[in-house]
Coordinates of C-alpha atoms in Angstrom, one line a residue:
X12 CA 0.0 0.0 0.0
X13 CA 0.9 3.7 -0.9
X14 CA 1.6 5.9 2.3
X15 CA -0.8 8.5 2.5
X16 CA -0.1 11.5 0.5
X17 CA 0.9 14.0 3.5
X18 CA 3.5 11.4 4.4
X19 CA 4.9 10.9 0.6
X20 CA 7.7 12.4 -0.1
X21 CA 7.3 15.3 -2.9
X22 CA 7.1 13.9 -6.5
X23 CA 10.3 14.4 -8.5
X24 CA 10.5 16.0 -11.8
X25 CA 8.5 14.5 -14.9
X26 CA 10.4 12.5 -16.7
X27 CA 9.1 9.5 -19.0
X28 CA 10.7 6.6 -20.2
X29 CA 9.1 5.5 -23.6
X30 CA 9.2 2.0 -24.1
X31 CA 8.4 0.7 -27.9
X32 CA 8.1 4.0 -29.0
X33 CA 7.8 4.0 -32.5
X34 CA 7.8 7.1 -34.5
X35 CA 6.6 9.0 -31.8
X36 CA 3.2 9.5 -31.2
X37 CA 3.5 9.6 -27.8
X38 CA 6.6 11.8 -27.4
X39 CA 4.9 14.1 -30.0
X40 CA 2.0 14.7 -27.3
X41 CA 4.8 15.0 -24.6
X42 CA 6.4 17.7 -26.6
X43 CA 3.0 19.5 -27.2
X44 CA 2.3 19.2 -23.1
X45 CA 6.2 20.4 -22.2
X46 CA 6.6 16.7 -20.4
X47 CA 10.3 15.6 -21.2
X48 CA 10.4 12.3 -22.7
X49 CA 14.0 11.1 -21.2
X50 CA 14.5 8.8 -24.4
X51 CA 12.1 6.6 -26.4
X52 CA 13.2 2.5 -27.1
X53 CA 12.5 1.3 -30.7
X54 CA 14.4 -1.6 -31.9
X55 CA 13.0 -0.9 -35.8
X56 CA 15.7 1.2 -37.7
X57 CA 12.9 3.2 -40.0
X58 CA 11.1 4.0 -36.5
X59 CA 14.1 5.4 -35.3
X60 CA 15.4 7.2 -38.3
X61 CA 12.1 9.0 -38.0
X62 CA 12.4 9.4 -34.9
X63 CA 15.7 11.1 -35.2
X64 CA 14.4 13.4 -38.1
X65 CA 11.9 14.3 -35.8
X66 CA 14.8 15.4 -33.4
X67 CA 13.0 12.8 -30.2
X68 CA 15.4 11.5 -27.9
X69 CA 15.8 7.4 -29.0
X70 CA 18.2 4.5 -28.1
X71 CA 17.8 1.9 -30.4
X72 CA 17.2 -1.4 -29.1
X73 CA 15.2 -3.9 -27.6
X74 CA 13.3 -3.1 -24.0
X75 CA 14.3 -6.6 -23.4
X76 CA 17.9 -6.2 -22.7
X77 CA 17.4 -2.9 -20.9
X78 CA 15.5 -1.6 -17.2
X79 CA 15.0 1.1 -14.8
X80 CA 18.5 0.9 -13.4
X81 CA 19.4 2.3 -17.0
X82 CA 17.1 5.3 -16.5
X83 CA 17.0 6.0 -12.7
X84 CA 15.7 9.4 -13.3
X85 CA 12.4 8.1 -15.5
X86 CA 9.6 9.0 -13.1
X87 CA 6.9 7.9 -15.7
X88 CA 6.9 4.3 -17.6
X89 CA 5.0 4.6 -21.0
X90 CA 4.6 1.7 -23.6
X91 CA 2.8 0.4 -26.7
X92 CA 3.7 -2.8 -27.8
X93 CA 3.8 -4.4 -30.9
X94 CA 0.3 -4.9 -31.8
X95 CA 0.6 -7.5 -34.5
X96 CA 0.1 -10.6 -33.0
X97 CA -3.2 -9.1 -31.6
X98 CA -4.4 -7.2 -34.0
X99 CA -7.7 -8.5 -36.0
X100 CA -5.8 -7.7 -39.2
X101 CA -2.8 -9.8 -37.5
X102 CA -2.1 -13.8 -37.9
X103 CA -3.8 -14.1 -34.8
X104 CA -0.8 -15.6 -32.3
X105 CA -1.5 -13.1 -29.5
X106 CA -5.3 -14.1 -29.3
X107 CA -4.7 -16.9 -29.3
X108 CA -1.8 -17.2 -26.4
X109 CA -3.9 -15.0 -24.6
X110 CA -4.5 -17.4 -21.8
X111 CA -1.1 -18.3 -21.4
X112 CA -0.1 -14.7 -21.1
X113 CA -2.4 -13.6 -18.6
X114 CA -1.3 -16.3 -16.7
X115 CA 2.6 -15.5 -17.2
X116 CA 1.5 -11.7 -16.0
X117 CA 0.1 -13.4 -12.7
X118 CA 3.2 -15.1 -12.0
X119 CA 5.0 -12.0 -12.8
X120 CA 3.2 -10.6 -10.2
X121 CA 3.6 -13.0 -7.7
X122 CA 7.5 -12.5 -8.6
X123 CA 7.1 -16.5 -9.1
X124 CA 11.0 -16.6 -10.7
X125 CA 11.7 -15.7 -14.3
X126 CA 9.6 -16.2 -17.0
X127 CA 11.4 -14.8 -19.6
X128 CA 12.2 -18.5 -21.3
X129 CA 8.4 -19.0 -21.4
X130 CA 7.8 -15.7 -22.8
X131 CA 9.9 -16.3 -26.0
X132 CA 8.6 -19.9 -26.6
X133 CA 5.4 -18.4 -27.3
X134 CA 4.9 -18.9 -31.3
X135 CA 5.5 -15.5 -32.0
X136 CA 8.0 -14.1 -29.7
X137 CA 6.4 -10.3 -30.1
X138 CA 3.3 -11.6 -28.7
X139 CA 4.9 -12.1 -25.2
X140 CA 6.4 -8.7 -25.6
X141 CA 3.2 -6.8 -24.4
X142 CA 4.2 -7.8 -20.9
X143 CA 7.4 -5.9 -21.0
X144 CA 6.2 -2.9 -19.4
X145 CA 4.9 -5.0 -16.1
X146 CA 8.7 -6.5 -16.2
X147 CA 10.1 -2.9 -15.5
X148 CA 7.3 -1.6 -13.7
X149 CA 7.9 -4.7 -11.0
X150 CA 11.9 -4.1 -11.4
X151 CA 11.6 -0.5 -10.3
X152 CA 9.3 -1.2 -7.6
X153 CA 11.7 -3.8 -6.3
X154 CA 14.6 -1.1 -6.7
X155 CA 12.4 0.9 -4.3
X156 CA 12.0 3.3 -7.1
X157 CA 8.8 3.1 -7.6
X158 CA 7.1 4.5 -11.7
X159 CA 5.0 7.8 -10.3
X160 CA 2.7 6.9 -13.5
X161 CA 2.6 4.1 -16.1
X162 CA 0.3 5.0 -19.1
X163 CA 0.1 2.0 -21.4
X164 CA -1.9 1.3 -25.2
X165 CA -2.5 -1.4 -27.2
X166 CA -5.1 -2.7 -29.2
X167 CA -8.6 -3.7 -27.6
X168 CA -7.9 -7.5 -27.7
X169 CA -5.3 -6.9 -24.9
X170 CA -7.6 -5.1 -22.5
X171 CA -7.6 -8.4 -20.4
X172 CA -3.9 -8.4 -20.5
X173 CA -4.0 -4.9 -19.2
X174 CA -6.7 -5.6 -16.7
X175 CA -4.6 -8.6 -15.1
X176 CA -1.5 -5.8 -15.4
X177 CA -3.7 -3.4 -13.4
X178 CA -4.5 -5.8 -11.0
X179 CA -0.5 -6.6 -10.6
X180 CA 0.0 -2.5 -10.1
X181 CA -2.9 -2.1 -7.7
X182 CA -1.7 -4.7 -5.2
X183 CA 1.7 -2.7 -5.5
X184 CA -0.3 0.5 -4.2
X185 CA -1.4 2.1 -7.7
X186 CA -4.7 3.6 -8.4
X187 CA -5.6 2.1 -12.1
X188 CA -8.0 2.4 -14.2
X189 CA -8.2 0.4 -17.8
X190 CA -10.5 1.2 -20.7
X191 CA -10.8 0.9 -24.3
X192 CA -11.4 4.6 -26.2
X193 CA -12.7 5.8 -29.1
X194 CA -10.2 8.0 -30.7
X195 CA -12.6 10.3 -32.1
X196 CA -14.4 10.8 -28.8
X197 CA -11.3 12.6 -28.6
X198 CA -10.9 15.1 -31.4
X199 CA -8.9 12.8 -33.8
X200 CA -10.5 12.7 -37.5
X201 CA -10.3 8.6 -37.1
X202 CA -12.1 6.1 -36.0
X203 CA -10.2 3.9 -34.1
X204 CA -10.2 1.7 -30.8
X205 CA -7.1 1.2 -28.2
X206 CA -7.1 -0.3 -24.7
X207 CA -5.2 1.8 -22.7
X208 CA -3.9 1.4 -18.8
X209 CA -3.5 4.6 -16.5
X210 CA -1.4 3.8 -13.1
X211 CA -0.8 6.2 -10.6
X212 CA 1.2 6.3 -7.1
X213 CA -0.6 9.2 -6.3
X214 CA -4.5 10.3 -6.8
X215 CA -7.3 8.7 -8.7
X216 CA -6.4 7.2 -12.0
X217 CA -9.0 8.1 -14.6
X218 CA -10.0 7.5 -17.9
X219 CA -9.8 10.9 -19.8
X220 CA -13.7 12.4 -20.5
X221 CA -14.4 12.5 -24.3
X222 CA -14.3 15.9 -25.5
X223 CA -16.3 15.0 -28.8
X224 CA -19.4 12.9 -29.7
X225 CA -19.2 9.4 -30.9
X226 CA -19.2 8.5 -34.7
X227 CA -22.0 6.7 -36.1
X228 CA -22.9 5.8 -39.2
X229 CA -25.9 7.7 -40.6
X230 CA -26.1 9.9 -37.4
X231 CA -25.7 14.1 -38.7
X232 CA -22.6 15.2 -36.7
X233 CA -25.0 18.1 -35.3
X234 CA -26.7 15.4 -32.7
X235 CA -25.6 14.5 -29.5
X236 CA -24.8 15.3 -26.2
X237 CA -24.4 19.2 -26.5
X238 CA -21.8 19.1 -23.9
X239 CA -19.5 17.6 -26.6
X240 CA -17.9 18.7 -29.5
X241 CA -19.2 17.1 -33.2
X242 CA -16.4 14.5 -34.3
X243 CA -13.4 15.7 -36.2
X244 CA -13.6 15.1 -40.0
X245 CA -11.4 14.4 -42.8
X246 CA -12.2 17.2 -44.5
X247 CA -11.2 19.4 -41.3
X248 CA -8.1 18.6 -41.4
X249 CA -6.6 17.7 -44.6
X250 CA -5.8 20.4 -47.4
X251 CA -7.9 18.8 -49.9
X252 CA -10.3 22.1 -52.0
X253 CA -13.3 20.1 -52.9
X254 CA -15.2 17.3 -50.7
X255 CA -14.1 13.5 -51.6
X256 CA -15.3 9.5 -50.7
X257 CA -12.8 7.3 -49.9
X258 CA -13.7 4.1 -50.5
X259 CA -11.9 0.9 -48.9
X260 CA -10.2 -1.8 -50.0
X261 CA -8.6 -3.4 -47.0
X262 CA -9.7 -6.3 -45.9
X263 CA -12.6 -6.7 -48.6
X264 CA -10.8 -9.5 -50.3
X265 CA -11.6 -8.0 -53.7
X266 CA -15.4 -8.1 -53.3
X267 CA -16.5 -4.8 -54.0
X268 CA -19.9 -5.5 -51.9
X269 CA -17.7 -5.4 -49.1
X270 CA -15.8 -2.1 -49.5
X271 CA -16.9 0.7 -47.0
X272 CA -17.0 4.0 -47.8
X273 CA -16.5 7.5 -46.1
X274 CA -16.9 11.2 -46.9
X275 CA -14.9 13.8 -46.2
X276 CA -17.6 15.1 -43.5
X277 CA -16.8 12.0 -41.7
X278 CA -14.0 10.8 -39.6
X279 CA -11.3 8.4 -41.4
X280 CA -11.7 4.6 -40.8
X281 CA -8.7 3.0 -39.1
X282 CA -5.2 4.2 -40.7
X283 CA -3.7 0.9 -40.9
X284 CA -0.1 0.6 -43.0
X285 CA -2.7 -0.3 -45.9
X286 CA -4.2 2.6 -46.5
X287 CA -2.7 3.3 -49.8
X288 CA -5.3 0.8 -51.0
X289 CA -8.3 3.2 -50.6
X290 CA -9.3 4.7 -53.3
X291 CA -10.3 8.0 -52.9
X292 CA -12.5 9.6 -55.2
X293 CA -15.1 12.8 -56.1
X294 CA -19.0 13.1 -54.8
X295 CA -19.4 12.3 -58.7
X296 CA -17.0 8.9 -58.6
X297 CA -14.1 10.7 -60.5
X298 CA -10.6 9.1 -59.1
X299 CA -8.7 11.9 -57.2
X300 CA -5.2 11.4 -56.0
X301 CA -4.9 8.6 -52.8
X302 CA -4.1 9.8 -49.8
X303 CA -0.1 10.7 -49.1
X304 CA 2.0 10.0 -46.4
X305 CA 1.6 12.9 -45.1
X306 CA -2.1 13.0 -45.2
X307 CA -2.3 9.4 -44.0
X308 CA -0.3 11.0 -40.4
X309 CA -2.6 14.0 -40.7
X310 CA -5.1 11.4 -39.8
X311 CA -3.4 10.1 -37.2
X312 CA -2.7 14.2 -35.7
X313 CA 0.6 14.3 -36.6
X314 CA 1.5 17.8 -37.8
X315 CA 1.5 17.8 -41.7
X316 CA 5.4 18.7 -41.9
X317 CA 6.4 15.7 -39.9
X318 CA 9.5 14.0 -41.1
X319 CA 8.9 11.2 -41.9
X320 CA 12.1 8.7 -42.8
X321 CA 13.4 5.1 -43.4
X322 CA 11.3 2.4 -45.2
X323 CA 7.9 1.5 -44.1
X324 CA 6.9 4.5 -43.9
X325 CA 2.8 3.9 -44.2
X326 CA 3.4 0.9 -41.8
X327 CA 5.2 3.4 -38.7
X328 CA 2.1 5.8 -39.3
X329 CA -0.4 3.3 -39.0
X330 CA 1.0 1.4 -36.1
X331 CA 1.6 4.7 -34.2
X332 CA -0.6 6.0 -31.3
X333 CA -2.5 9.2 -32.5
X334 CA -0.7 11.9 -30.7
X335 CA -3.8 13.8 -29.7
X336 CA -5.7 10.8 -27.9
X337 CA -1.9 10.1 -26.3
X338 CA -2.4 13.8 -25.5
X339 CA -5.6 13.7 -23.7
X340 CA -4.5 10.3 -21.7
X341 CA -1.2 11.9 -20.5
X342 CA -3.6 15.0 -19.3
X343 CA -5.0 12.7 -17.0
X344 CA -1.9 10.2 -16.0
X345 CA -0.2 13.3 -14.9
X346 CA -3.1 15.5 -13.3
X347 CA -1.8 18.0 -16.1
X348 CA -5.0 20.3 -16.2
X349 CA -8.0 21.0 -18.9
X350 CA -5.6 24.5 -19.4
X351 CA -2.0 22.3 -20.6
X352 CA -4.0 20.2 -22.8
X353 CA -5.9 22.8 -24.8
X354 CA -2.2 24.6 -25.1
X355 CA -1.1 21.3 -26.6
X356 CA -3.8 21.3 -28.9
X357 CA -3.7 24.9 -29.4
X358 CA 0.1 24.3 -30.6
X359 CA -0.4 21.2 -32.5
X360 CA -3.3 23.1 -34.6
X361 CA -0.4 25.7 -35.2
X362 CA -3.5 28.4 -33.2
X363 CA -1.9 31.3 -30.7
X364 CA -5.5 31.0 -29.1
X365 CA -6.3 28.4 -26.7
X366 CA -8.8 25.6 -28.3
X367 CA -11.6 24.0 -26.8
X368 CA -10.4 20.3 -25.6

């Protein structure tokens, strides 16, 4: 259990430690919020030379041969792992192994010896990866240096993984909370789903509070709960001079019954590294120009200028965290304040004026 917070000693400075960081959606929000990201880990070399474009502190490497006692100053653990084996677009190992690895977290917790060996003789080693972030969580613990907050994402199939996590941090004195969110519910121009966990040694952890309305097919974007925002749309955020469709072809296998489509008054459908495949097209069915790279991580709220680098490119964007949800669920890891997130969003829309979050 967690002293009580008049007996804690004062919180040191802010500093996370980014653990399969990627191209940096999360440091990107970090940057936007003034939290210092001490260094993000990304063992793929076109992550990191975007990373580096970007000018965000990296090591390149794999979280598996590194800890806390390599980063004593990290104050905040943050991670995404490797989706892939989870994903519904994915082979399916993760689901699959999903029992085994909820049990493996359990035993992690129970600091029942290491069970590293039985981690990598999963059939897909990255699928034993998403318990990574527990590893260092219980290493700094056991240091006596203790994560203030631990803010982790993934894809909804892990949300039991994260749950059994959660369970792990609270008997370790953490308030958690674990939920799967609707990226548009927070101002991204995408619909798309991630399970995220929120620790903290100190305070209630919470879920962020949407800031916009749910998307739903067919519904205008004027209806809703007035309190919140209409969704973000396509068309609000990419440069494009005349409205468009874009119509799918992921995961249609070729039948054309099967290809959704979305105008540019709606919110994109998941970026995935595919999304080259959509076509997009005019209100009359003329072919316009697919989406570009840079459009495709306008979706995902990077700013349009980002540097994107290496190979892979469409791949780094669609596996990344969308920096404004990471945003919104640092705002409430860190008990940042309604006033630092609208200046984040303020300076990722490039606005002197404060925006409504």
């Amino acid at each position: 259990m967690t002293a009580p917070a008049s007996q804690q000693p004062p919180a040191a400075p802010i500093q996370v430690i980014d653990l399969f960081a990627g191209p940096g959606g999360l440091d990107v929000a970090a940057q936007q919020l003034g939290v210092p990201v001490l260094t993000g880990i990304e063992w793929d070399a076109d992550a990191c030379e975007t990373r580096q474009a970007a000018g965000l502190p990296t090591l390149k490497g794999d979280v598996r041969e590194s800890g806390p006692e390599d980063f004593p100053t990290a104050t905040v653990l943050a991670g995404g792992p490797p989706c892939q084996t989870y994903t519904v677009a994915g082979a399916g190992a993760g689901r699959r192994a999903l029992e085994d690895v909820l049990s493996l977290a359990k035993r992690m917790a129970a600091r029942e010896g290491d069970v590293t060996q039985h981690l990598t003789n999963l059939d897909d080693e990255r699928t034993g990866l998403v318990l990574e972030p527990l590893r260092w969580a219980l290493a700094a613990i056991d240091m006596g240096r203790p994560y203030e907050a631990i803010v982790l994402e993934q894809v909804p199939a892990v949300l039991p993984v994260w749950e059994v996590v959660g369970e792990a941090l609270a008997g370790e004195g953490y308030s958690v909370a674990s939920a799967v969110l609707h990226t548009e519910a927070y101002g991204v121009p995408q619909t798309r789903r991630r399970a995220i966990l929120i620790a903290r040694r100190r305070g209630e952890a919470a879920m962020p509070k949407a800031t916009h309305r749910p998307y739903r097919k067919g519904v205008p974007r004027a209806e809703g709960d007035p309190q919140l925002l209409p969704w973000v749309t396509m068309g609000d955020v990419l440069d494009r001079p005349h409205p468009f469709v874009v119509v799918s072809n992921y995961g249609t296998g070729g039948d054309p019954k099967a290809r959704g489509r979305r105008t540019s008054a709606e919110p994109s459908a998941t970026v995935t590294g595919k999304i080259s495949r959509n076509r997009v097209v005019t209100t009359n069915g003329a072919e316009l120009p697919r989406f570009s790279l840079a459009e495709a991580g306008q979706l995902q709220t990077f700013p349009a200028d980002y540097p994107w680098a290496g190979r892979g490119i469409a791949q780094q964007i669609g596996n990344a965290i969308p920096p404004r949800l990471a945003a919104h669920v640092l705002t409430a890891a860190l008990d940042l304040g309604d006033e630092a997130l609208a200046r984040a969003i303020a300076a990722a829309e490039g606005s002197a004026t404060l925006a409504t979050v």
